[in-house]
GROMACS .gro file of C-alpha atoms in nm:
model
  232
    1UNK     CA    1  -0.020  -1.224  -1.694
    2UNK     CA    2   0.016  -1.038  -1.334
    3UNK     CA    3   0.073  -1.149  -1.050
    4UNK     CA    4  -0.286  -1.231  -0.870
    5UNK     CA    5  -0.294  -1.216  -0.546
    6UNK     CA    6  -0.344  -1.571  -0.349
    7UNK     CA    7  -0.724  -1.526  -0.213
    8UNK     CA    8  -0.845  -1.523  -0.606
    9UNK     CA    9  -0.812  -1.888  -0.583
   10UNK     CA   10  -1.159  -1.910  -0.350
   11UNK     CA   11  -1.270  -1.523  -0.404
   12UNK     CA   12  -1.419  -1.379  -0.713
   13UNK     CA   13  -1.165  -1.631  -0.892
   14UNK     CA   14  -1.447  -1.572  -1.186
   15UNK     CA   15  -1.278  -1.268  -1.299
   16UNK     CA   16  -0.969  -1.321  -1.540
   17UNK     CA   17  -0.721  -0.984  -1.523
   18UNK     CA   18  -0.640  -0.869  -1.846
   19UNK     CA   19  -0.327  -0.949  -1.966
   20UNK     CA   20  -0.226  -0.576  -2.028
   21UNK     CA   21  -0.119  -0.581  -1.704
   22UNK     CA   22   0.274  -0.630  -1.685
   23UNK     CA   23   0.373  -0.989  -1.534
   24UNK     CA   24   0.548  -0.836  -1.181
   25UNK     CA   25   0.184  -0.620  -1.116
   26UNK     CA   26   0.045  -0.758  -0.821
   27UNK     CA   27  -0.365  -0.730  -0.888
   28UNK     CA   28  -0.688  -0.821  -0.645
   29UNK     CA   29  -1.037  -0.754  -0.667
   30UNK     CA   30  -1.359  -0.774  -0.542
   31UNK     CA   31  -1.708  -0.730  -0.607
   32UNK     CA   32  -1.784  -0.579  -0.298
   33UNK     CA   33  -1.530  -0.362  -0.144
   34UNK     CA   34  -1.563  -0.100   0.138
   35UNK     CA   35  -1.488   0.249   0.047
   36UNK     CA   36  -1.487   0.460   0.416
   37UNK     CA   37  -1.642   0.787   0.396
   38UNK     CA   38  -1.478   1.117   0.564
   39UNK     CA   39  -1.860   1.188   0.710
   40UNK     CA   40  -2.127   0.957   0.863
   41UNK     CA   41  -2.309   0.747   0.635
   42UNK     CA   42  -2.085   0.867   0.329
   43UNK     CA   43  -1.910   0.537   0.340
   44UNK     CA   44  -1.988   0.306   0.001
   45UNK     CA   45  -2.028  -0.044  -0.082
   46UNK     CA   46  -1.850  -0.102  -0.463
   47UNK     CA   47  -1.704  -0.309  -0.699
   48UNK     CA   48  -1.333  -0.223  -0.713
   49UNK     CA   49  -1.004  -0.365  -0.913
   50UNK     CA   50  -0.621  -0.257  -0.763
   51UNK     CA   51  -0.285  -0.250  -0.981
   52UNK     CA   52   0.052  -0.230  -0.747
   53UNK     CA   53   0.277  -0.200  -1.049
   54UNK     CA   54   0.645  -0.315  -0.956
   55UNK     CA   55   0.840  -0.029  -1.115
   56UNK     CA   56   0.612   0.184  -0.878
   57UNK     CA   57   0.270   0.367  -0.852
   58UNK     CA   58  -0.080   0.263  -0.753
   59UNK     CA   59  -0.438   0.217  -0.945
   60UNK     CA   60  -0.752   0.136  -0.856
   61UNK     CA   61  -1.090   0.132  -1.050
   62UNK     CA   62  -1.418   0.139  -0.941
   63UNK     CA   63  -1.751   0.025  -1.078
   64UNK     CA   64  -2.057  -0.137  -1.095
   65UNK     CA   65  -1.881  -0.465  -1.179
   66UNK     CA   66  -1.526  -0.589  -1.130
   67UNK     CA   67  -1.494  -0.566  -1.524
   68UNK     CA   68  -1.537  -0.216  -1.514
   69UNK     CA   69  -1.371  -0.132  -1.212
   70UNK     CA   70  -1.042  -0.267  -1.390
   71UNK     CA   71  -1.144  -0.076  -1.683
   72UNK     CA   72  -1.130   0.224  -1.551
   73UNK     CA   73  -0.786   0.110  -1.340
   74UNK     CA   74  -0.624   0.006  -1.708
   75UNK     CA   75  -0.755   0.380  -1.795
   76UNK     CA   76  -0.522   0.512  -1.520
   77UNK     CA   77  -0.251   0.290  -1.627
   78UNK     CA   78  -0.264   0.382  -1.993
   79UNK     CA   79  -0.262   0.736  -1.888
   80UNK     CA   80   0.061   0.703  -1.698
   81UNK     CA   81   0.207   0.502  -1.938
   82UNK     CA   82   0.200   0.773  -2.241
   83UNK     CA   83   0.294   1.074  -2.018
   84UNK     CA   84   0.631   1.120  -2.135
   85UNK     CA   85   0.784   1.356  -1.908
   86UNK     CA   86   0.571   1.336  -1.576
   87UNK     CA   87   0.500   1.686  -1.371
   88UNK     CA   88   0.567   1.579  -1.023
   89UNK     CA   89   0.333   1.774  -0.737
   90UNK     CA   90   0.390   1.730  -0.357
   91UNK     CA   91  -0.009   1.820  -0.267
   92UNK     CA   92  -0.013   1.770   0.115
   93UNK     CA   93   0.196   1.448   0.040
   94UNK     CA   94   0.534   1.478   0.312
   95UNK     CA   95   0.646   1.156   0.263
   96UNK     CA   96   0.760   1.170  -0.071
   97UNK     CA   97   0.435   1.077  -0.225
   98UNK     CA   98   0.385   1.304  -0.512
   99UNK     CA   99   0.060   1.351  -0.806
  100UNK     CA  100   0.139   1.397  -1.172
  101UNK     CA  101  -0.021   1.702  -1.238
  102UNK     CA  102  -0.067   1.628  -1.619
  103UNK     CA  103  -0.151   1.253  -1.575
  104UNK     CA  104  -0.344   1.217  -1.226
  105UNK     CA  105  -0.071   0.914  -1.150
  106UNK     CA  106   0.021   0.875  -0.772
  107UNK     CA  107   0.378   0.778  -0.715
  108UNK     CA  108   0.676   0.773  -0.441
  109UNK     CA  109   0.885   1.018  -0.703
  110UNK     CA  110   1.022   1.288  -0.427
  111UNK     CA  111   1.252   1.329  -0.092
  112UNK     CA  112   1.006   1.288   0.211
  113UNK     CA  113   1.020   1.650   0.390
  114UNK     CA  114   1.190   1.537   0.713
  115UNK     CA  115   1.133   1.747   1.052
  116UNK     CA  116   1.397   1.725   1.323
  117UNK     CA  117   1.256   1.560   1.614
  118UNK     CA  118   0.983   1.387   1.320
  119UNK     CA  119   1.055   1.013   1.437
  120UNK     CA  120   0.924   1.065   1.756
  121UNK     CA  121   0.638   1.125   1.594
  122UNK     CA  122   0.321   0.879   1.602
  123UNK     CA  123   0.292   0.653   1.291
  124UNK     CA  124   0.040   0.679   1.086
  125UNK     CA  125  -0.253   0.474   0.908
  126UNK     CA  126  -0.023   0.481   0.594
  127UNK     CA  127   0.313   0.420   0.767
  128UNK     CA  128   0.160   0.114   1.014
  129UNK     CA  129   0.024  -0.002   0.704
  130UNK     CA  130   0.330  -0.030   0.510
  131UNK     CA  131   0.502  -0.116   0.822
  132UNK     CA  132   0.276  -0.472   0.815
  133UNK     CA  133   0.343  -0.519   0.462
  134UNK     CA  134   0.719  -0.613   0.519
  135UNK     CA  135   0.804  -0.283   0.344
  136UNK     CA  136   1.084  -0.241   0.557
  137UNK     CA  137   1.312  -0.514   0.442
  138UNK     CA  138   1.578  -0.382   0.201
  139UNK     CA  139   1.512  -0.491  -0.145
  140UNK     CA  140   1.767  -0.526  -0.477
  141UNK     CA  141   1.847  -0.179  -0.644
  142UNK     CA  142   1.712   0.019  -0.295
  143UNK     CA  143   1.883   0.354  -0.347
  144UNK     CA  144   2.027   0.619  -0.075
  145UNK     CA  145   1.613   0.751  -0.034
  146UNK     CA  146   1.506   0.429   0.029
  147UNK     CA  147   1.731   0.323   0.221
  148UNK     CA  148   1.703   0.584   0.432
  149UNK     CA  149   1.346   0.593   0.424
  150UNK     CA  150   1.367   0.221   0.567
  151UNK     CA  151   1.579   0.298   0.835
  152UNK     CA  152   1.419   0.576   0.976
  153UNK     CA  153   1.081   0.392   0.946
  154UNK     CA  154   1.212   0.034   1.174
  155UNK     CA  155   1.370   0.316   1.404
  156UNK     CA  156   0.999   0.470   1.436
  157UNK     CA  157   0.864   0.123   1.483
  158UNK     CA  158   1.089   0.088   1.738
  159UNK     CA  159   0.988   0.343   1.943
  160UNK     CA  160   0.621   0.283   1.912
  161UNK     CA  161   0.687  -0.023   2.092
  162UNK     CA  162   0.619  -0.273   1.754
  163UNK     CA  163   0.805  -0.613   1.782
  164UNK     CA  164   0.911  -0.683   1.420
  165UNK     CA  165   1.050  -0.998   1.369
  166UNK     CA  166   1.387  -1.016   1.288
  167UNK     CA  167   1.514  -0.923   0.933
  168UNK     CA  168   1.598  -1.194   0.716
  169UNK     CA  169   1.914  -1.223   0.498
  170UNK     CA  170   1.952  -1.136   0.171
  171UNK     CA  171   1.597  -1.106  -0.016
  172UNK     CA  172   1.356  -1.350  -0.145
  173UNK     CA  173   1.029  -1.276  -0.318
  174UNK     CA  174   0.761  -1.463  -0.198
  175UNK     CA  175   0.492  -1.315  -0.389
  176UNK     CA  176   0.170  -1.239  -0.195
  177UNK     CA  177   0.273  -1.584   0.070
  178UNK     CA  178   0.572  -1.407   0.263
  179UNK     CA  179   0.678  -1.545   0.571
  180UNK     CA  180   0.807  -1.237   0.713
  181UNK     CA  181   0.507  -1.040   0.588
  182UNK     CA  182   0.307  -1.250   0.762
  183UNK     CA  183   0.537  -1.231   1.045
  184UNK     CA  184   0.506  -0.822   1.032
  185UNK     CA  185   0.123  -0.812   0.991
  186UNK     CA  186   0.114  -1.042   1.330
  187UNK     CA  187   0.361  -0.756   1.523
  188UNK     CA  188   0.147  -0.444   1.355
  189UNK     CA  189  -0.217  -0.668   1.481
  190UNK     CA  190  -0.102  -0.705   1.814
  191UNK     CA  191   0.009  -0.388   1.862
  192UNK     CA  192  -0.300  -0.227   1.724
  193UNK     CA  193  -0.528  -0.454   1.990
  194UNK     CA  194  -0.314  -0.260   2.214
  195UNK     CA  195  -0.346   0.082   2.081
  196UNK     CA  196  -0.653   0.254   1.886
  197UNK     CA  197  -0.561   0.310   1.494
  198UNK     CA  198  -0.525   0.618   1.389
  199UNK     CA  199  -0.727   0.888   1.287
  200UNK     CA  200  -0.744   0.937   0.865
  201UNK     CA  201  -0.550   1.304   0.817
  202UNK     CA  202  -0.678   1.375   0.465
  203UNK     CA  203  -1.042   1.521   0.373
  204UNK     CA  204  -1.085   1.443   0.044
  205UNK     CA  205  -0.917   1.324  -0.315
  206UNK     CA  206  -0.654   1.031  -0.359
  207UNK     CA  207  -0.506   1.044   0.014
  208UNK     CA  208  -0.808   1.020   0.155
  209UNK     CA  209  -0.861   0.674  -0.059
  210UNK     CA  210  -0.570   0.574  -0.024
  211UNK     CA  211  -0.527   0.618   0.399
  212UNK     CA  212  -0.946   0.456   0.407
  213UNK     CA  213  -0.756   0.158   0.244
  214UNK     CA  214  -0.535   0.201   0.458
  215UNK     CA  215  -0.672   0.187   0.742
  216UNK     CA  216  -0.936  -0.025   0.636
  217UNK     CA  217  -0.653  -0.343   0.599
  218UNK     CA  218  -0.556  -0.230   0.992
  219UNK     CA  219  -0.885  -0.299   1.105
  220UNK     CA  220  -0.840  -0.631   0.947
  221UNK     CA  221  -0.531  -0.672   1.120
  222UNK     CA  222  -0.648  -0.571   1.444
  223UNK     CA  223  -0.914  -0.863   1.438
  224UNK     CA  224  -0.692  -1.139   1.358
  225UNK     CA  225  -0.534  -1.267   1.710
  226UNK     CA  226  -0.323  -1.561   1.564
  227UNK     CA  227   0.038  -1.580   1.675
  228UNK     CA  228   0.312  -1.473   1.378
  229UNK     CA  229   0.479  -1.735   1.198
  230UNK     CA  230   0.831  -1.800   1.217
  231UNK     CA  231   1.013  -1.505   0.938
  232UNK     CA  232   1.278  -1.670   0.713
   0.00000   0.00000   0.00000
């Protein structure tokens, strides 16, 4: 059974994941997401089901009904799954975000393209976003990429002006009720009720789905005032 994420308990707890799923896939649904729309009034009200597989990679389905939205998620999934030798594609991806060009799958499979002079550079709806979701603590098996990739990112935060809380030892999995995630979504919310977010750089196709979701968990952010907990 994945891992289902805490609000299921109250929300949409009617819907049972399928157990296809492998047990360290975080999953959450809802019958009514917000899909946000590159033009005016192109934004959509849906039924939606997302997959944040451990080993890596992102899926989300979409439907008339949660049922079918993780139907066609566990399509993705499957699809992934039997490619056997994966054809990595940068697109407009810089970060090391890369599409399968056999499969369609969206993973973190390259080197990021690094500028000199590129952590000056204002974050992003992506990067803030991650940046909240405690992806900057080191994690078991990080290797030289990631580490890197972590560094550089806590340096950027820096200079933005983002008060992170202090890293914890060691590393802990909380599951979706982590202290210091909670303690980094309070630092990225303040800051953004200080600052505007930013502006979503793709037009079209996955990155523009994936920066609306983005930026769409920002503006949730950026309405909750409550102080941050104490981090481990």
């Amino acid at each position: 059974m994945p891992i289902i994420a805490p609000q299921h308990a109250w929300k949409d707890k009617e819907h049972v994941p399928s157990e296809e799923w492998p047990d360290d896939c975080g999953v959450q649904w809802g019958g009514s997401g917000l899909v946000i729309g590159q033009e005016p009034g192109s934004s959509r009200i849906t039924a939606f089901f997302e997959a944040f597989p451990a080993k890596g990679g992102f899926f989300r389905g979409e439907g008339a009904t949660i049922a079918d939205a993780e139907a066609q998620a566990l399509r993705k999934f499957r699809r992934k799954q039997a490619c056997v030798s994966h054809a990595w594609a940068r697109d407009k991806w810089t970060n090391g975000g890369a599409i399968c060009r056999k499969c369609g799958a969206f993973e973190v499979a390259m080197h990021p393209v690094v500028r000199l002079g590129a952590w000056r550079d204002a974050l992003g709806v992506m990067e803030l976003d991650s940046i909240a979701s405690g992806f900057l603590r080191p994690r078991p098996g990080d290797d030289d990429r990631q580490r890197k990739w972590r560094k550089r990112m806590a340096l950027r935060a820096a200079v933005a002006g983002i008060a992170l809380p202090d890293m914890p030892p060691g590393f802990t999995d909380h599951g979706f009720d982590d202290p210091y995630v909670h303690a980094c979504e309070a630092a990225v919310g303040a800051w953004l009720r200080r600052h505007s977010i930013p502006s979503v750089d793709a037009e079209n196709g996955l990155g523009a789905l994936l920066e609306g979701l983005s930026r769409h968990s920002l503006a949730r952010l950026a309405e909750n005032d409550a102080e941050a907990p104490d981090a481990p």
